[in-house]
Coordinates of C-alpha atoms in Angstrom, one line a residue:
M1 CA 0.0 0.0 0.0
N2 CA 1.3 3.5 -0.7
E3 CA 2.8 5.1 2.4
E4 CA 0.8 8.3 2.0
Y5 CA -2.5 6.5 2.4
F6 CA -1.5 5.4 5.9
H7 CA -1.3 9.1 6.9
L8 CA -4.9 9.9 5.7
P9 CA -7.0 10.2 8.8
I10 CA -9.5 7.5 9.8
T11 CA -12.1 8.3 12.3
T12 CA -12.1 5.4 14.8
I13 CA -11.4 4.7 18.4
S14 CA -9.8 1.3 17.5
P15 CA -6.3 0.8 16.2
P16 CA -7.2 -2.7 15.0
A17 CA -10.1 -1.2 13.0
A18 CA -7.7 1.2 11.3
S19 CA -5.3 -1.7 10.6
A20 CA -8.1 -3.7 9.0
I21 CA -9.1 -0.7 6.8
H22 CA -5.5 -0.4 5.6
A23 CA -5.4 -4.2 4.9
F24 CA -8.6 -3.9 3.0
A25 CA -7.2 -1.1 0.9
E26 CA -4.2 -3.3 0.0
E27 CA -6.5 -6.2 -0.9
L28 CA -8.8 -4.0 -3.0
L29 CA -6.0 -2.4 -5.0
S30 CA -4.1 -5.7 -5.5
H31 CA -7.3 -7.5 -6.4
G32 CA -6.6 -9.9 -3.5
A33 CA -9.1 -12.5 -2.2
G34 CA -9.0 -11.1 1.3
A35 CA -11.1 -7.9 0.9
K36 CA -13.5 -9.3 3.5
I37 CA -11.1 -8.3 6.2
I38 CA -13.0 -5.0 6.2
F39 CA -15.6 -6.7 8.3
D40 CA -13.0 -7.0 11.0
A41 CA -12.9 -3.3 11.0
V42 CA -16.6 -2.9 11.7
A43 CA -16.5 -5.7 14.3
E44 CA -13.7 -3.8 16.2
D45 CA -15.5 -0.5 16.0
R46 CA -19.2 -0.5 15.3
E47 CA -19.2 3.2 14.9
C48 CA -16.4 3.4 12.3
A49 CA -18.3 5.1 9.5
L50 CA -15.5 4.6 6.9
G51 CA -15.3 0.9 7.8
H52 CA -19.1 0.5 7.2
A53 CA -18.9 2.4 3.9
Y54 CA -16.1 0.1 2.6
A55 CA -18.0 -2.9 3.8
A56 CA -21.0 -1.7 1.8
A57 CA -18.8 -1.3 -1.3
V58 CA -17.7 -4.9 -1.0
F59 CA -21.3 -6.0 -1.3
L60 CA -22.1 -3.5 -4.1
T61 CA -19.3 -4.9 -6.3
Q62 CA -21.3 -8.1 -6.4
M63 CA -23.7 -6.3 -8.8
T64 CA -26.7 -8.1 -7.6
C65 CA -30.0 -7.3 -5.7
E66 CA -28.7 -9.4 -2.8
G67 CA -25.5 -7.4 -2.7
Q68 CA -27.5 -4.1 -2.6
A69 CA -29.6 -5.4 0.2
Q70 CA -26.6 -6.6 2.2
A71 CA -24.9 -3.2 1.7
A72 CA -27.9 -1.2 2.9
P73 CA -27.4 -1.6 6.7
H74 CA -23.7 -0.7 6.4
I75 CA -24.6 2.4 4.4
A76 CA -27.1 3.4 7.1
A77 CA -24.5 2.8 9.8
A78 CA -22.0 4.9 7.9
L79 CA -24.4 7.8 7.5
D80 CA -25.4 7.6 11.2
N81 CA -21.8 7.8 12.4
N82 CA -20.3 10.3 10.0
A83 CA -20.6 13.5 12.2
L84 CA -17.0 13.5 13.3
C85 CA -15.5 12.2 10.0
S86 CA -13.1 14.2 7.8
E87 CA -14.4 15.7 4.6
R88 CA -12.5 12.9 2.7
E89 CA -14.4 10.2 4.6
K90 CA -17.7 12.0 4.3
G91 CA -17.2 12.2 0.5
T92 CA -16.5 8.5 0.3
I93 CA -19.5 7.7 2.4
D94 CA -21.8 9.9 0.3
A95 CA -20.5 8.3 -2.9
I96 CA -21.1 4.7 -1.6
A97 CA -24.6 5.8 -0.3
A98 CA -25.4 7.1 -3.8
W99 CA -24.0 3.9 -5.4
G100 CA -26.3 1.8 -3.1
C101 CA -29.3 3.8 -4.3
G102 CA -28.3 3.1 -8.0
D103 CA -27.1 6.7 -8.6
E104 CA -23.7 5.8 -10.0
R105 CA -23.3 9.3 -11.6
S106 CA -23.5 11.0 -8.3
A107 CA -21.2 8.4 -6.8
I108 CA -18.6 9.1 -9.4
S109 CA -18.8 12.9 -8.8
S110 CA -18.3 12.4 -5.1
L111 CA -15.4 10.1 -5.5
R112 CA -13.7 12.4 -8.0
R113 CA -14.0 15.2 -5.5
V114 CA -12.3 13.0 -2.9
V115 CA -9.5 12.2 -5.3
E116 CA -9.1 15.9 -6.2
C117 CA -8.6 16.8 -2.5
A118 CA -6.7 13.6 -1.5
P119 CA -5.0 12.1 -4.6
H120 CA -3.3 9.6 -2.4
D121 CA -6.6 8.0 -1.6
L122 CA -6.3 5.1 -4.0
V123 CA -9.3 3.4 -2.6
A124 CA -11.5 6.3 -3.8
A125 CA -9.6 6.3 -7.1
K126 CA -10.1 2.5 -7.5
L127 CA -13.8 2.6 -6.7
C128 CA -14.3 5.6 -9.0
Q129 CA -12.6 3.7 -11.9
I130 CA -14.9 0.7 -11.3
L131 CA -18.0 3.0 -11.6
E132 CA -16.6 5.0 -14.5
L133 CA -16.0 1.8 -16.4
S134 CA -19.5 0.7 -15.6
K135 CA -20.9 3.9 -17.1
G136 CA -18.5 4.0 -20.1
D137 CA -17.0 7.3 -18.9
I138 CA -13.5 6.9 -20.4
I139 CA -12.6 10.6 -20.4
G140 CA -13.6 10.8 -16.7
M141 CA -11.6 7.6 -16.0
L142 CA -8.6 9.1 -17.6
R143 CA -8.9 12.3 -15.6
T144 CA -9.4 10.6 -12.2
S145 CA -6.6 8.1 -12.6
G146 CA -4.4 10.9 -13.9
M147 CA -4.8 12.8 -10.7
A148 CA -3.9 9.8 -8.6
A149 CA -0.9 8.8 -10.8
S150 CA 0.5 12.3 -10.8
V151 CA 1.3 12.2 -7.1
E152 CA 1.5 8.5 -6.1
G153 CA 4.4 6.3 -7.1
R154 CA 5.4 4.3 -4.1
S155 CA 3.2 1.3 -4.7
G156 CA 2.5 1.7 -8.4
Y157 CA -1.2 0.9 -8.1
A158 CA -2.1 4.4 -9.4
L159 CA 0.1 3.9 -12.4
G160 CA -1.8 0.7 -13.2
L161 CA -5.1 2.5 -12.9
H162 CA -3.9 5.2 -15.2
A163 CA -2.4 2.6 -17.7
F164 CA -5.8 1.0 -18.1
A165 CA -7.5 4.4 -18.6
L166 CA -4.9 5.4 -21.2
E167 CA -5.5 2.2 -23.2
Q168 CA -9.2 2.6 -23.1
A169 CA -8.8 6.1 -24.3
G170 CA -6.8 4.9 -27.3
H171 CA -3.2 5.7 -26.0
A172 CA -1.8 2.2 -26.1
E173 CA 1.9 3.0 -26.4
L174 CA 1.7 5.4 -23.4
A175 CA -0.4 2.8 -21.5
V176 CA 2.5 0.3 -22.0
R177 CA 4.9 2.7 -20.4
F178 CA 2.7 3.2 -17.3
A179 CA 1.8 -0.4 -17.0
R180 CA 5.4 -1.6 -17.2
R181 CA 6.5 0.9 -14.6
A182 CA 3.7 -0.3 -12.3
I183 CA 4.8 -3.9 -12.7
D184 CA 8.4 -3.0 -12.1
I185 CA 7.4 -1.5 -8.8
N186 CA 5.1 -4.4 -7.9
P187 CA 5.8 -7.4 -10.1
D188 CA 3.5 -9.9 -8.5
R189 CA 0.7 -8.0 -6.7
D190 CA -0.7 -5.7 -9.4
P191 CA -2.8 -7.9 -11.7
W192 CA -4.7 -4.8 -12.8
A193 CA -1.5 -3.4 -14.3
Q194 CA -0.7 -6.7 -15.9
H195 CA -4.2 -6.7 -17.3
A196 CA -3.7 -3.1 -18.6
L197 CA -0.4 -4.2 -20.3
A198 CA -2.2 -7.1 -22.0
H199 CA -4.9 -4.7 -23.2
A200 CA -2.3 -2.3 -24.6
L201 CA -0.3 -5.0 -26.4
L202 CA -3.5 -6.3 -28.0
A203 CA -4.4 -2.8 -29.1
M204 CA -0.9 -2.6 -30.7
E205 CA -1.7 -5.9 -32.6
Q206 CA 0.8 -7.9 -30.6
P207 CA -1.2 -10.9 -29.4
V208 CA 1.8 -13.3 -29.3
E209 CA 3.6 -10.9 -27.0
A210 CA 0.5 -10.4 -24.8
R211 CA 0.0 -14.2 -24.5
A212 CA 3.6 -14.7 -23.5
F213 CA 3.5 -11.9 -20.9
L214 CA 0.2 -13.1 -19.3
H215 CA 1.6 -16.7 -19.1
S216 CA 4.7 -15.4 -17.4
V217 CA 2.8 -13.7 -14.6
S218 CA -0.2 -16.2 -14.3
Q219 CA 1.2 -17.9 -11.2
S220 CA 0.6 -14.6 -9.3
W221 CA -3.2 -14.8 -9.9
D222 CA -3.9 -17.6 -7.5
R223 CA -4.1 -15.1 -4.7
C224 CA -6.6 -12.9 -6.6
S225 CA -10.3 -12.2 -6.1
S226 CA -12.7 -14.2 -8.1
F227 CA -13.1 -11.6 -10.9
M228 CA -9.5 -10.9 -11.5
L229 CA -8.5 -14.5 -11.4
T230 CA -11.0 -15.5 -14.1
H231 CA -10.7 -12.3 -16.1
N232 CA -7.0 -12.5 -16.8
W233 CA -7.5 -16.2 -17.9
W234 CA -10.4 -15.0 -20.0
H235 CA -8.0 -12.6 -21.8
L236 CA -5.6 -15.4 -22.4
A237 CA -8.4 -17.5 -23.9
L238 CA -9.5 -14.7 -26.2
I239 CA -5.9 -14.4 -27.4
E240 CA -5.8 -18.1 -28.2
L241 CA -9.0 -17.7 -30.1
E242 CA -7.7 -14.8 -32.0
L243 CA -4.6 -16.9 -32.9
G244 CA -6.8 -19.7 -34.2
N245 CA -6.3 -22.1 -31.3
K246 CA -9.9 -23.0 -30.6
A247 CA -9.1 -26.1 -28.6
A248 CA -6.8 -24.2 -26.3
A249 CA -9.4 -21.5 -25.8
L250 CA -12.1 -24.1 -24.9
A251 CA -9.7 -25.8 -22.5
L252 CA -9.1 -22.5 -20.8
F253 CA -12.9 -22.0 -20.6
D254 CA -13.3 -25.4 -18.8
D255 CA -10.2 -25.2 -16.6
R256 CA -9.7 -21.5 -15.8
V257 CA -12.6 -19.3 -16.8
W258 CA -15.6 -21.3 -15.8
G259 CA -13.9 -24.1 -14.0
Q260 CA -12.6 -22.0 -11.2
R261 CA -15.3 -19.9 -9.5
K262 CA -18.9 -19.5 -10.6
G263 CA -20.8 -17.4 -8.1
H264 CA -19.8 -13.9 -9.0
A265 CA -21.5 -12.0 -11.8
Q266 CA -18.2 -11.0 -13.3
D267 CA -17.1 -14.7 -13.4
Q268 CA -20.4 -15.5 -15.2
I269 CA -20.0 -12.8 -17.9
N270 CA -16.4 -13.9 -18.5
A271 CA -17.7 -17.4 -19.2
I272 CA -20.7 -16.2 -21.3
S273 CA -18.6 -13.9 -23.4
L274 CA -16.0 -16.5 -24.1
L275 CA -18.4 -19.4 -24.8
F276 CA -20.5 -17.2 -27.2
R277 CA -17.3 -16.2 -29.1
L278 CA -16.3 -19.9 -29.3
E279 CA -19.7 -20.8 -30.7
M280 CA -19.5 -18.0 -33.3
Q281 CA -16.3 -19.7 -34.5
G282 CA -18.0 -23.1 -34.8
V283 CA -17.2 -24.7 -31.5
R284 CA -20.0 -26.8 -30.1
P285 CA -20.6 -25.9 -26.5
A286 CA -22.4 -29.1 -25.5
A287 CA -24.2 -28.7 -22.2
R288 CA -22.1 -25.7 -21.0
W289 CA -24.9 -23.2 -21.6
D290 CA -27.3 -25.1 -19.3
E291 CA -24.8 -25.0 -16.5
I292 CA -24.2 -21.3 -16.8
A293 CA -28.0 -20.7 -17.0
I294 CA -28.5 -22.3 -13.6
Y295 CA -26.6 -19.4 -12.1
V296 CA -28.1 -16.5 -14.1
E297 CA -31.7 -17.3 -14.7
G298 CA -32.7 -15.8 -11.3
R299 CA -31.1 -12.5 -12.4
V300 CA -33.8 -11.5 -14.9
T301 CA -35.5 -9.0 -12.6
D302 CA -32.3 -7.7 -10.9
R303 CA -31.8 -4.8 -13.4
V304 CA -28.6 -3.8 -11.5
N305 CA -26.5 -3.4 -14.7
G306 CA -27.5 -3.5 -18.3
F307 CA -24.1 -4.7 -19.5
L308 CA -24.5 -7.8 -17.3
D309 CA -28.2 -8.2 -18.3
L310 CA -27.2 -8.5 -22.0
H311 CA -24.9 -11.4 -21.1
Y312 CA -27.6 -13.0 -19.1
L313 CA -29.9 -12.7 -22.1
I314 CA -27.4 -14.6 -24.3
T315 CA -27.3 -17.4 -21.8
L316 CA -31.1 -17.6 -21.5
L317 CA -31.5 -17.8 -25.2
K318 CA -28.7 -20.3 -25.8
S319 CA -30.1 -22.6 -23.0
G320 CA -33.7 -22.4 -24.4
R321 CA -35.2 -20.4 -21.6
T322 CA -37.2 -18.3 -24.0
D323 CA -39.8 -17.0 -21.6
A324 CA -37.2 -15.5 -19.3
A325 CA -35.3 -14.2 -22.3
T326 CA -38.4 -12.4 -23.6
R327 CA -39.1 -10.9 -20.2
L328 CA -35.5 -9.6 -19.8
T329 CA -35.6 -8.2 -23.3
Q330 CA -38.8 -6.2 -22.5
L331 CA -37.2 -4.9 -19.3
L332 CA -34.1 -3.7 -21.2
Q333 CA -36.2 -1.6 -23.6
R334 CA -36.2 1.2 -20.9
D335 CA -32.7 2.0 -22.2
R336 CA -32.2 2.8 -25.9
V337 CA -28.8 1.3 -26.4
A338 CA -29.4 -1.8 -24.2
G339 CA -32.8 -2.3 -25.7
A340 CA -31.5 -2.2 -29.2
T341 CA -28.7 -4.6 -28.3
A342 CA -31.1 -7.0 -26.7
N343 CA -33.4 -7.0 -29.8
A344 CA -30.3 -7.7 -31.9
I345 CA -29.3 -10.6 -29.6
Q346 CA -32.9 -12.0 -29.9
S347 CA -32.9 -11.8 -33.7
Y348 CA -29.4 -13.2 -34.0
S349 CA -30.3 -16.2 -31.8
A350 CA -33.3 -16.8 -34.1
E351 CA -31.0 -16.5 -37.2
N352 CA -32.8 -13.4 -38.3
F353 CA -29.6 -11.7 -39.2
R354 CA -31.0 -8.9 -41.2
E355 CA -33.2 -7.9 -38.3
A356 CA -30.2 -8.2 -35.9
A357 CA -28.1 -5.9 -38.1
A358 CA -30.9 -3.4 -38.4
A359 CA -31.4 -3.3 -34.6
L360 CA -27.8 -2.7 -33.8
A361 CA -26.9 -0.3 -36.7
P362 CA -28.4 2.8 -35.1
V363 CA -26.5 2.3 -31.8
C364 CA -23.2 0.9 -32.9
H365 CA -21.4 4.1 -32.2
H366 CA -23.0 4.3 -28.7
L367 CA -22.1 0.9 -27.4
S368 CA -19.6 2.5 -24.9
E369 CA -22.7 3.7 -23.0
L370 CA -23.3 0.0 -22.0
G371 CA -20.1 0.1 -19.9
G372 CA -17.4 -2.6 -19.9
S373 CA -14.0 -2.4 -21.6
N374 CA -13.4 -2.1 -25.3
V375 CA -12.5 -5.8 -25.5
Q376 CA -15.7 -6.8 -23.6
R377 CA -17.9 -4.7 -25.9
E378 CA -16.3 -6.4 -29.0
L379 CA -18.8 -9.2 -28.3
F380 CA -21.7 -6.9 -29.4
E381 CA -19.7 -5.5 -32.3
S382 CA -19.0 -9.1 -33.4
I383 CA -22.7 -9.8 -33.4
F384 CA -23.3 -6.8 -35.7
V385 CA -20.5 -7.7 -38.1
D386 CA -21.5 -11.3 -38.3
S387 CA -25.1 -10.3 -38.8
V388 CA -24.3 -8.0 -41.7
Q389 CA -22.2 -10.7 -43.3
R390 CA -24.8 -13.4 -42.8
S391 CA -27.6 -11.2 -44.0
R392 CA -25.7 -10.6 -47.2
C393 CA -25.2 -14.3 -47.7
Q394 CA -28.9 -14.9 -47.1
T395 CA -29.8 -12.2 -49.7
V396 CA -27.4 -13.8 -52.3
S397 CA -28.8 -17.3 -51.5
S398 CA -32.4 -16.1 -51.8
A399 CA -31.7 -14.4 -55.1
H400 CA -30.0 -17.6 -56.3
D401 CA -33.0 -19.7 -55.3
Y402 CA -35.4 -17.2 -57.0
S403 CA -33.4 -17.4 -60.3
R404 CA -33.6 -21.1 -60.2
V405 CA -37.4 -21.1 -59.7
A406 CA -37.8 -18.5 -62.4
A407 CA -35.8 -20.5 -64.9

C-alpha cells in the first residue's frame, strides 16, 4: 500500500479497526481475495463510518440485488456515524450511499472530489474507476486516474489504474509505459497493471507478446479475487481464439474461466462472453450453456447493470429459456442502447440476421454507454459484423433460389 495512504485520517477509536481498513485497501488495490477483512474493522468499531462504507462497497461490487440489500445496513450505519468524520471520509460515504441507491453518476462525482482533494486516496480512485468503467465514462476515468498517478508512485497501483484508462482512451503506447512501470514496482501484486499491459499490447496488434506476458505472470493470480482470477485467464483464452487455437481457448474455458469460481456476476459474464465467441467460430458448447444458465436465470429482474443483463440474455436464449429471455428483453427496452442490443441478440439467436443488423446499426457508435472495456464490448460489435455478413449471404442465397425457380 502506498505510504501516504497510511497518513490519511481514519475516524475510529480502535487501532485494530484502522489496521483492518489499511489491509482492506491493499486487498482492493491488488485484487486480492481477502477484501472481507473490512468486516473485521466494523467488528472492532461498530461506529467506524468509513469501515461501514467500505463494507457496503464490497457488497455493491457483487452487482446483484442481494448485494444491494446486504450493503444497505452498512450504508445506514456509515451515515449515522459520520458526524466526526473528515471531509474525505464524508465524500467517500456519500459516494457509496449514492451507489447503493443506484445513482452511479452522483457516486462518481463524489469520489472524484475525494481524489481531487486527496489524490493519495487510492481506494477512492479505484472505486471511482470501477464505476466510471460501468458507465462507459472513459474521459472521466482518464482524468481521475491521472490525478492519482500524478502524485502516487510508491506502490505503483495508481500507475496501473492510469495505464488502463490510457489504453481505453486509445493511447496504447503510453499505456504500455505506465503499466510496465507499475509492474516493475510491484511485479506480483498488481494484476490490474498486468491486465492493462495485455490490453495495450493487443491494441498494438501484438497478441503473441500479450500471450507470452500473461503466461509469465499467471502464477501470481492464484491469490486474486474471483473476478481478477477468471478475467485474466479470459483474456488469455481470447488471445488463443484470435490466434486460431480454438481447442486451447475451450480448454481455458473449462479449466480456468468457468472451471474455477462461478458465483460472482463477473465470473459469469467472462464465461458467457468466451463461450459465445467460441460458438461463433464453430465450437459446439455441448451442455455448457445449461450449466451457466442455472446461475443466471434468477437474475432476470435484478436490473442492476444493463451490461450484465445482456450477457444473461445470451445465456437464457442459448439454453432455451425463451420466456425468461423475452421478459428480460422487455425490461431492457427502458434504455435505448441496451434495448436495441437486446433486440439484436434475440434476432441473432433466431438467425434473423438482417433484423439483428438493423437493430444494432443505429446504436453501434453508442455501445460504450453500456459500460465494460473495449474488449468486452467487442462481443456486441461481433454480433453486428456477423449479422451483416450473414444477411448478405442470405440475400445472395435467396436471389439464387429465385433465379432457379424463375428458370
